[in-house]
Amino acid sequence: MTDNKNKKRSLYPEFGVLLIDDEPSYHRSLGLMLERKGGITNLHYCQDSREAMSYLEHHAIGVVLLDLNMPHKSGKDLLIEMAEAFPDVAVVVISGLNQVETAVECLRLGAFDFYVKTTESARLLEGIKRAIQLQEIKRENQELRHRVLSRRLDSPEAFANILTQSRSMASVFQYLESVAKSSQPVMICGESGTGKELIARAVHTLSGRQGKLVTVNVAGLDDHIFNDTLFGHRKGAFTGADQERRGLVEEASGGTLFLDEIGDLSPSSQVKLLRLLQEGEFYPMGADRPKRLQARIFVATHQDLAERQRDGAFRRDLYYRLCTHQVLIPPLRARREDIRLLFTFFAEQAADDMGKPLPEFSPDLWAALQAYEFPGNVRELRAIAFDSVSRHHGGAMTRQDLHLFSQTQGGDTSSHDNTLVHFPPDNRLPTLAEIDDLLIAEAMHRADHNQSIAARILGISQPALSKRLKRQRELES
């Protein structure tokens, strides 16, 4: 009986897969098939059926691949013992006998599935993967139930970079901690500026994967760039490919590949990503042999993918591949208890960067912040804090120091003339085109030059804002 010898690499799945068979040659062939074609590396082997129960007692085994015809103790006897002593272990029977009665009997005794040794390898592999995925889901559900009931985090330090005192965010953290060690994709949804990349980094840390987190924004990548960026290329694959280049999928081996803005992925690139997830392999450009996917996939989007599916802009089958674990990050306006904490933190950062003392904050400043909707979420709040500290010149910081509110906030306008735009009567009125340019410049300034936030402030789409900015640059040149 042997253990998997390579402890340094990341193992899949987290629990062990135990092969119980008295034929060493079948151990080798099945093990090689599982590793090379399925990426299943956490393999354990037992050739003596009398030692199997003891091995299960001392090792974290989730799936057993069991032969029926063995000396000393038959697979059927073992199946009965395992069903009683280890009911949470999924047993896949792989027998040399192709008999319907035998298969039915094994399933009645508690086997998860039944295959004949001559079964096509692809079909056998899919069945073993289903057993692994079922075990992963069961364990995640148990862990999630435990965390929700206990309202605790085992590793709060993983979320140290996300400042919050919100109960809704604590629930998000609990869920993410419970699925962190899964091998399945994670979809992180939320508006721009809510901290989706910080969430991805936290889950990667919790996963225990030894590889690195590799991040790429896939919005706007055409098919060729998507191929080259993710899958890499061989030397001579296209004009200018004078040397081999590893793609980001390979760079993330043993770790996590984070695809940001997945909702903007082109239809042709969606097909390639779907194949990567379905087959677990990819072809570098110019290669005729595939490479195995050894990275876990995280994706993020600020878009409503359900609506994009209805519009035909996002593939339904890809969506269901990606949303095994899905979390929605609440916007800042839905967790207003975090506004004061975050603004103070960002103001401290700004004061330290500028070498200024941290100002005191007046009650009307907090009232103004609490009344604002924050279309740009935490990213916008940070920009407001830095801008306010930079322009503050002594005394308590008040609502008037919040530049964003000078023309966009409602409320009591009778005592604040600067809530209205005034045009001197002796001057000519600006044209609509000039007003358009001024509004865009002001929105970009308030958004700290983040186009997504500026577009939300102006009430237009980000592509529409990008076109206007491009037109301005062309006119200026």
Coordinates of C-alpha atoms in Angstrom, one line a residue:
M1 CA 0.0 0.0 0.0
T2 CA 1.5 3.4 -1.0
D3 CA 0.6 7.0 -0.6
N4 CA 1.0 9.7 -3.2
K5 CA 4.7 10.6 -2.9
N6 CA 4.7 14.1 -4.3
K7 CA 3.5 16.3 -1.4
K8 CA 4.9 19.6 -2.7
R9 CA 2.5 20.1 -5.6
S10 CA -1.1 21.0 -5.2
L11 CA -3.2 17.9 -5.0
Y12 CA -6.7 17.4 -6.6
P13 CA -9.1 16.7 -5.1
E14 CA -8.5 17.9 -1.5
F15 CA -9.5 14.4 -0.2
G16 CA -7.9 11.2 -1.3
V17 CA -9.0 8.8 -4.0
L18 CA -8.2 5.3 -3.0
L19 CA -7.8 2.5 -5.6
I20 CA -8.4 -1.0 -4.2
D21 CA -7.3 -3.7 -6.6
D22 CA -5.0 -6.7 -6.3
E23 CA -3.5 -6.2 -9.8
P24 CA -0.4 -3.8 -9.8
S25 CA -0.6 -3.3 -13.6
Y26 CA -4.2 -2.1 -13.3
H27 CA -3.2 0.3 -10.5
R28 CA -0.5 1.8 -12.8
S29 CA -2.7 2.1 -15.9
L30 CA -5.7 3.5 -14.0
G31 CA -3.5 5.9 -12.0
L32 CA -1.8 7.2 -15.1
M33 CA -5.1 7.8 -16.9
L34 CA -6.6 9.6 -13.9
E35 CA -3.5 11.9 -13.6
R36 CA -2.9 12.6 -17.3
K37 CA -6.4 12.9 -18.6
G38 CA -8.3 14.0 -15.4
G39 CA -5.8 15.9 -13.4
I40 CA -6.6 13.7 -10.4
T41 CA -3.4 13.6 -8.4
N42 CA -4.4 12.8 -4.8
L43 CA -4.3 9.1 -5.4
H44 CA -3.8 6.3 -2.9
Y45 CA -3.3 2.6 -3.6
C46 CA -4.2 -0.6 -1.8
Q47 CA -3.5 -4.0 -3.2
D48 CA -4.4 -6.1 -0.1
S49 CA -8.2 -5.9 0.5
R50 CA -7.6 -6.9 4.2
E51 CA -5.8 -3.6 4.8
A52 CA -8.5 -1.4 3.1
M53 CA -10.6 -0.7 6.2
S54 CA -7.6 0.3 8.3
Y55 CA -6.4 2.6 5.5
L56 CA -9.7 4.4 5.4
E57 CA -9.6 4.9 9.2
H58 CA -6.2 6.7 9.1
H59 CA -6.5 8.7 5.8
A60 CA -8.9 11.4 4.5
I61 CA -10.4 9.4 1.7
G62 CA -13.5 10.7 -0.2
V63 CA -13.8 8.3 -3.1
V64 CA -12.9 4.6 -3.4
L65 CA -12.4 2.8 -6.7
L66 CA -13.1 -0.8 -5.8
D67 CA -12.5 -4.1 -7.6
L68 CA -14.9 -6.9 -6.9
N69 CA -12.8 -10.0 -7.5
M70 CA -9.9 -10.0 -5.0
P71 CA -8.3 -12.7 -2.8
H72 CA -8.7 -12.8 1.0
K73 CA -11.7 -10.4 1.1
S74 CA -14.0 -9.8 -1.8
G75 CA -15.0 -6.4 -3.1
K76 CA -18.6 -7.1 -2.2
D77 CA -17.7 -7.8 1.4
L78 CA -15.7 -4.6 1.5
L79 CA -18.6 -2.6 0.0
I80 CA -20.9 -3.8 2.8
E81 CA -18.3 -2.9 5.5
M82 CA -17.6 0.5 4.0
A83 CA -21.3 1.4 3.6
E84 CA -21.7 0.8 7.4
A85 CA -18.5 2.3 8.7
F86 CA -17.9 5.1 6.2
P87 CA -21.2 6.1 4.7
D88 CA -19.8 9.4 3.5
V89 CA -17.3 7.8 1.2
A90 CA -18.4 7.4 -2.4
V91 CA -17.6 3.9 -3.7
V92 CA -17.2 3.4 -7.5
V93 CA -17.1 -0.3 -8.4
I94 CA -14.8 -1.2 -11.3
S95 CA -15.3 -4.9 -12.0
G96 CA -14.0 -7.3 -14.6
L97 CA -17.5 -8.9 -14.7
N98 CA -20.0 -7.4 -17.1
Q99 CA -23.2 -8.6 -15.4
V100 CA -26.3 -6.6 -14.9
E101 CA -27.3 -8.5 -11.8
T102 CA -23.9 -7.8 -10.2
A103 CA -24.2 -4.0 -11.0
V104 CA -27.7 -3.8 -9.5
E105 CA -26.6 -5.7 -6.4
C106 CA -23.6 -3.3 -5.9
L107 CA -25.8 -0.2 -6.2
R108 CA -28.3 -1.7 -3.8
L109 CA -25.5 -2.2 -1.3
G110 CA -24.5 1.4 -1.5
A111 CA -22.1 1.9 -4.4
F112 CA -22.2 5.3 -6.1
D113 CA -21.7 3.8 -9.6
F114 CA -20.6 0.6 -11.4
Y115 CA -18.2 0.2 -14.4
V116 CA -16.6 -2.7 -16.2
K117 CA -12.8 -2.6 -16.6
T118 CA -13.2 -2.6 -20.4
T119 CA -15.3 0.5 -20.3
E120 CA -14.1 3.3 -22.5
S121 CA -11.6 5.4 -20.5
A122 CA -13.4 8.7 -21.2
R123 CA -16.7 7.4 -19.8
L124 CA -15.0 5.9 -16.8
L125 CA -13.2 9.2 -16.1
E126 CA -16.4 11.2 -16.3
G127 CA -18.0 8.9 -13.8
I128 CA -15.1 9.2 -11.3
K129 CA -15.2 13.0 -11.7
R130 CA -18.9 13.0 -10.9
A131 CA -18.2 11.1 -7.7
I132 CA -15.5 13.6 -6.8
Q133 CA -17.7 16.6 -7.5
L134 CA -20.6 15.1 -5.5
Q135 CA -18.2 14.6 -2.5
E136 CA -16.9 18.2 -2.9
I137 CA -20.5 19.6 -2.9
K138 CA -21.5 17.5 0.2
R139 CA -18.4 18.7 2.1
E140 CA -18.9 22.3 1.1
N141 CA -22.6 22.2 2.2
Q142 CA -21.6 20.7 5.6
E143 CA -18.9 23.3 6.1
L144 CA -21.2 26.1 5.0
R145 CA -24.0 25.0 7.4
H146 CA -21.5 24.8 10.2
R147 CA -20.1 28.2 9.6
V148 CA -23.5 29.9 9.2
L149 CA -24.8 28.3 12.4
S150 CA -21.7 29.2 14.4
R151 CA -21.3 32.6 12.7
R152 CA -17.5 32.3 12.8
L153 CA -14.5 32.6 10.5
D154 CA -11.6 30.2 10.9
S155 CA -9.2 32.5 9.0
P156 CA -10.3 36.1 9.4
E157 CA -6.8 37.3 8.6
A158 CA -7.4 36.3 4.9
F159 CA -9.9 39.1 4.7
A160 CA -7.8 41.7 6.6
N161 CA -7.5 43.9 3.5
I162 CA -11.3 44.3 3.3
L163 CA -12.4 46.8 5.9
T164 CA -16.0 46.1 7.0
Q165 CA -18.3 45.8 10.0
S166 CA -21.3 44.8 7.9
R167 CA -23.2 41.6 8.7
S168 CA -23.9 41.0 5.0
M169 CA -20.2 41.1 4.2
A170 CA -19.5 38.7 7.1
S171 CA -22.0 36.3 5.5
V172 CA -20.1 36.6 2.2
F173 CA -16.8 35.8 4.0
Q174 CA -18.3 32.7 5.7
Y175 CA -19.6 31.4 2.4
L176 CA -16.3 32.0 0.7
E177 CA -14.3 30.3 3.4
S178 CA -16.5 27.2 3.1
V179 CA -15.9 26.9 -0.7
A180 CA -12.3 28.1 -0.8
K181 CA -10.7 24.7 -1.0
S182 CA -13.0 23.4 -3.7
S183 CA -11.6 22.9 -7.2
Q184 CA -14.7 24.3 -8.9
P185 CA -14.9 27.8 -10.4
V186 CA -16.0 30.8 -8.3
M187 CA -18.1 33.7 -9.8
I188 CA -17.8 37.0 -8.0
C189 CA -20.5 39.4 -8.9
G190 CA -20.9 43.0 -7.9
E191 CA -20.9 46.6 -9.1
S192 CA -17.7 48.3 -10.1
G193 CA -15.7 49.4 -7.1
T194 CA -17.0 46.9 -4.6
G195 CA -13.6 45.1 -4.2
K196 CA -14.1 41.9 -6.4
E197 CA -10.3 41.5 -6.9
L198 CA -9.7 41.8 -3.1
I199 CA -12.3 39.0 -2.6
A200 CA -10.5 36.9 -5.2
R201 CA -7.2 37.3 -3.5
A202 CA -8.7 36.4 -0.1
V203 CA -10.2 33.2 -1.5
H204 CA -7.0 32.3 -3.3
T205 CA -5.2 32.7 0.1
L206 CA -7.7 30.5 1.8
S207 CA -7.5 27.8 -0.9
G208 CA -4.0 26.8 0.2
R209 CA -3.0 26.4 -3.4
Q210 CA 0.7 26.8 -3.7
G211 CA 0.7 28.5 -7.1
K212 CA 0.1 32.2 -7.6
L213 CA -3.0 34.2 -8.4
V214 CA -2.8 35.4 -12.0
T215 CA -5.2 38.2 -12.9
V216 CA -6.3 39.3 -16.4
N217 CA -9.1 41.7 -17.5
V218 CA -10.7 40.0 -20.5
A219 CA -12.9 42.9 -21.5
G220 CA -12.3 43.9 -25.1
L221 CA -9.8 41.2 -25.9
D222 CA -10.3 40.0 -29.5
D223 CA -10.1 36.3 -30.3
H224 CA -6.4 36.3 -31.2
I225 CA -5.2 38.2 -28.2
F226 CA -7.4 36.1 -25.9
N227 CA -5.8 32.9 -27.3
D228 CA -2.3 34.2 -27.0
T229 CA -2.8 35.8 -23.6
L230 CA -4.4 32.8 -22.0
F231 CA -3.0 29.8 -23.9
G232 CA 0.4 31.1 -25.1
H233 CA 2.1 30.1 -28.3
R234 CA 4.8 28.0 -29.8
K235 CA 7.7 29.5 -31.7
G236 CA 6.7 30.2 -35.3
A237 CA 3.0 30.0 -34.6
F238 CA 2.4 33.3 -36.3
T239 CA 4.4 36.2 -37.8
G240 CA 6.5 37.7 -35.1
A241 CA 6.3 34.6 -32.8
D242 CA 10.1 34.3 -32.6
Q243 CA 10.1 32.4 -29.3
E244 CA 7.8 30.3 -27.3
R245 CA 5.6 32.0 -24.7
R246 CA 3.7 30.5 -21.8
G247 CA 0.1 31.7 -21.5
L248 CA -1.5 32.8 -18.3
V249 CA -3.4 29.5 -17.8
E250 CA 0.0 27.8 -17.6
E251 CA 1.5 30.7 -15.5
A252 CA -1.3 30.0 -12.9
S253 CA -0.6 26.2 -12.7
G254 CA -1.0 25.1 -9.1
G255 CA -2.7 28.4 -8.3
T256 CA -5.7 30.5 -9.5
L257 CA -6.5 32.2 -12.8
F258 CA -8.8 35.3 -12.2
L259 CA -10.7 36.5 -15.3
D260 CA -12.1 39.9 -14.6
E261 CA -15.0 41.5 -16.5
I262 CA -16.1 38.1 -17.8
G263 CA -19.4 39.5 -18.9
D264 CA -17.6 41.4 -21.7
L265 CA -15.9 38.4 -23.2
S266 CA -16.5 38.0 -26.9
P267 CA -18.7 35.1 -28.2
S268 CA -15.8 33.3 -29.9
S269 CA -13.6 33.6 -26.8
Q270 CA -16.5 32.3 -24.7
V271 CA -16.4 29.1 -26.7
K272 CA -12.7 28.6 -26.0
L273 CA -13.2 29.2 -22.3
L274 CA -16.1 26.7 -22.2
R275 CA -13.9 24.1 -23.8
L276 CA -11.1 24.8 -21.3
L277 CA -13.6 24.2 -18.5
Q278 CA -15.2 21.1 -20.0
E279 CA -12.2 19.3 -21.2
G280 CA -9.7 20.5 -18.7
E281 CA -7.1 21.1 -21.4
F282 CA -5.9 23.7 -23.9
Y283 CA -3.8 24.1 -27.0
P284 CA -1.1 26.8 -27.1
M285 CA -1.2 28.5 -30.5
G286 CA 0.7 26.4 -33.0
A287 CA 0.7 23.3 -30.8
D288 CA -0.6 19.9 -31.8
R289 CA -0.7 18.4 -28.3
P290 CA -2.8 19.7 -25.5
K291 CA -1.7 20.8 -22.0
R292 CA -3.7 20.1 -18.8
L293 CA -5.5 22.9 -17.0
Q294 CA -3.8 22.9 -13.5
A295 CA -5.3 26.2 -12.3
R296 CA -8.6 26.9 -10.5
I297 CA -10.7 29.5 -12.3
F298 CA -12.2 32.6 -10.7
V299 CA -14.3 35.1 -12.7
A300 CA -15.8 38.4 -11.9
T301 CA -18.4 40.7 -13.5
H302 CA -20.4 43.8 -12.7
Q303 CA -23.0 42.9 -15.3
D304 CA -26.2 40.9 -15.0
L305 CA -25.3 37.7 -16.8
A306 CA -28.9 36.4 -16.7
E307 CA -30.0 39.4 -18.7
R308 CA -27.0 39.0 -21.1
Q309 CA -28.0 35.4 -21.6
R310 CA -31.5 36.5 -22.6
D311 CA -30.0 38.9 -25.0
G312 CA -27.8 36.2 -26.5
A313 CA -24.6 38.0 -25.5
F314 CA -23.5 35.3 -23.0
R315 CA -23.6 31.6 -23.4
R316 CA -25.9 29.7 -21.1
D317 CA -23.7 26.6 -20.9
L318 CA -20.7 28.7 -20.0
Y319 CA -22.6 30.5 -17.3
Y320 CA -23.6 27.2 -15.6
R321 CA -20.0 26.0 -15.8
L322 CA -18.8 29.1 -14.1
C323 CA -21.5 29.6 -11.4
T324 CA -20.9 26.5 -9.3
H325 CA -19.9 28.8 -6.5
Q326 CA -21.4 32.3 -6.9
V327 CA -21.2 35.3 -4.5
L328 CA -22.7 38.8 -4.8
I329 CA -20.7 41.6 -3.2
P330 CA -23.2 44.1 -1.8
P331 CA -22.8 47.7 -2.9
L332 CA -21.7 50.3 -0.4
R333 CA -25.1 51.9 -0.3
A334 CA -26.4 48.5 1.0
R335 CA -23.9 48.5 3.9
R336 CA -23.9 52.1 5.0
E337 CA -22.4 51.1 8.4
D338 CA -19.1 50.7 6.6
I339 CA -19.0 54.3 5.2
R340 CA -17.6 56.0 8.3
L341 CA -15.0 53.3 8.9
L342 CA -13.8 53.4 5.3
F343 CA -13.8 57.2 4.9
T344 CA -11.8 57.5 8.1
F345 CA -9.3 54.9 6.9
F346 CA -8.9 56.5 3.4
A347 CA -8.6 60.0 5.0
E348 CA -5.8 58.7 7.2
Q349 CA -4.1 57.3 4.2
A350 CA -4.4 60.6 2.3
A351 CA -3.2 62.7 5.2
D352 CA -0.2 60.4 5.6
D353 CA 0.6 60.5 1.9
M354 CA 0.4 64.3 1.8
G355 CA 2.1 64.9 5.1
K356 CA -0.9 66.7 6.5
P357 CA -2.6 66.3 9.9
L358 CA -5.8 64.2 9.9
P359 CA -8.7 66.7 10.2
E360 CA -11.6 66.3 12.5
F361 CA -14.9 65.4 10.9
S362 CA -18.1 67.4 11.5
P363 CA -21.5 65.7 12.0
D364 CA -22.9 67.2 8.7
L365 CA -20.1 65.5 6.8
W366 CA -21.2 62.1 8.1
A367 CA -24.8 63.0 7.3
A368 CA -23.9 63.9 3.8
L369 CA -21.9 60.7 3.2
Q370 CA -24.7 58.6 4.6
A371 CA -27.2 60.3 2.2
Y372 CA -25.1 59.7 -0.9
E373 CA -25.7 56.7 -3.2
F374 CA -22.1 56.0 -4.1
P375 CA -22.5 54.8 -7.7
G376 CA -18.7 54.0 -7.7
N377 CA -18.9 52.2 -4.4
V378 CA -15.7 51.9 -2.3
R379 CA -13.5 53.1 -5.1
E380 CA -15.5 56.3 -5.3
L381 CA -15.4 56.8 -1.6
R382 CA -11.6 56.6 -1.6
A383 CA -11.4 59.2 -4.3
I384 CA -13.7 61.5 -2.3
A385 CA -11.6 61.1 0.8
F386 CA -8.3 61.8 -1.0
D387 CA -9.8 64.8 -2.8
S388 CA -11.3 66.3 0.4
V389 CA -8.1 65.9 2.4
S390 CA -6.0 67.5 -0.4
R391 CA -8.3 70.6 -0.4
H392 CA -8.8 70.9 3.3
H393 CA -7.0 73.8 5.0
G394 CA -7.8 73.7 8.7
G395 CA -10.7 73.3 11.1
A396 CA -13.2 70.5 11.0
M397 CA -13.9 68.9 7.7
T398 CA -17.5 69.7 6.7
R399 CA -20.0 68.8 4.0
Q400 CA -18.6 71.7 1.9
D401 CA -15.2 70.0 1.7
L402 CA -16.8 67.0 -0.1
H403 CA -16.3 68.2 -3.7
L404 CA -18.6 65.5 -5.1
F405 CA -21.6 66.9 -3.2
S406 CA -21.2 70.5 -4.2
Q407 CA -23.5 70.1 -7.3
T408 CA -25.0 66.6 -7.2
Q409 CA -26.5 66.3 -3.7
G410 CA -30.0 67.3 -3.0
G411 CA -31.3 68.2 0.5
D412 CA -31.4 71.7 1.9
T413 CA -30.4 73.9 -1.0
S414 CA -31.7 77.2 0.4
S415 CA -28.6 77.9 2.4
H416 CA -26.1 76.6 -0.1
D417 CA -25.9 78.6 -3.4
N418 CA -23.2 76.2 -4.7
T419 CA -25.8 73.5 -5.2
L420 CA -26.9 75.4 -8.3
V421 CA -24.9 76.3 -11.5
H422 CA -24.7 80.0 -12.1
F423 CA -23.9 81.7 -15.4
P424 CA -22.8 85.4 -15.3
P425 CA -25.4 87.5 -17.2
D426 CA -22.8 89.5 -19.1
N427 CA -21.0 86.4 -20.4
R428 CA -22.2 84.3 -23.3
L429 CA -23.8 80.9 -22.5
P430 CA -21.6 77.9 -23.3
T431 CA -22.7 75.7 -26.2
L432 CA -24.1 72.2 -25.5
A433 CA -20.9 70.7 -26.9
E434 CA -18.9 72.8 -24.4
I435 CA -21.1 71.8 -21.6
D436 CA -20.7 68.1 -22.6
D437 CA -16.9 68.5 -22.5
L438 CA -17.0 70.2 -19.1
L439 CA -19.3 67.6 -17.6
I440 CA -17.1 64.8 -18.8
A441 CA -13.9 66.5 -17.5
E442 CA -15.6 67.1 -14.1
A443 CA -16.9 63.5 -13.9
M444 CA -13.4 62.1 -14.7
H445 CA -11.9 64.3 -12.0
R446 CA -14.4 63.2 -9.4
A447 CA -14.0 59.6 -10.4
D448 CA -10.2 59.8 -10.1
H449 CA -10.0 59.1 -13.9
N450 CA -11.9 55.8 -13.5
Q451 CA -14.1 55.6 -16.6
S452 CA -16.6 53.1 -15.1
I453 CA -17.3 55.4 -12.1
A454 CA -17.4 58.5 -14.3
A455 CA -19.9 56.9 -16.6
R456 CA -22.2 56.0 -13.7
I457 CA -22.0 59.6 -12.4
L458 CA -23.0 60.9 -15.9
G459 CA -25.7 58.3 -16.3
I460 CA -24.3 56.8 -19.5
S461 CA -22.6 53.5 -20.4
Q462 CA -18.8 53.1 -20.1
P463 CA -18.4 52.5 -23.9
A464 CA -20.3 55.7 -24.6
L465 CA -18.0 57.7 -22.3
S466 CA -15.0 56.1 -23.9
K467 CA -16.2 57.2 -27.4
R468 CA -16.6 60.8 -26.1
L469 CA -13.2 60.9 -24.6
K470 CA -11.7 59.5 -27.8
R471 CA -13.5 62.2 -29.8
Q472 CA -12.1 64.9 -27.5
R473 CA -8.6 63.6 -27.9
E474 CA -8.9 63.6 -31.7
L475 CA -10.2 67.2 -31.7
E476 CA -7.4 68.4 -29.4
S477 CA -4.8 66.7 -31.6

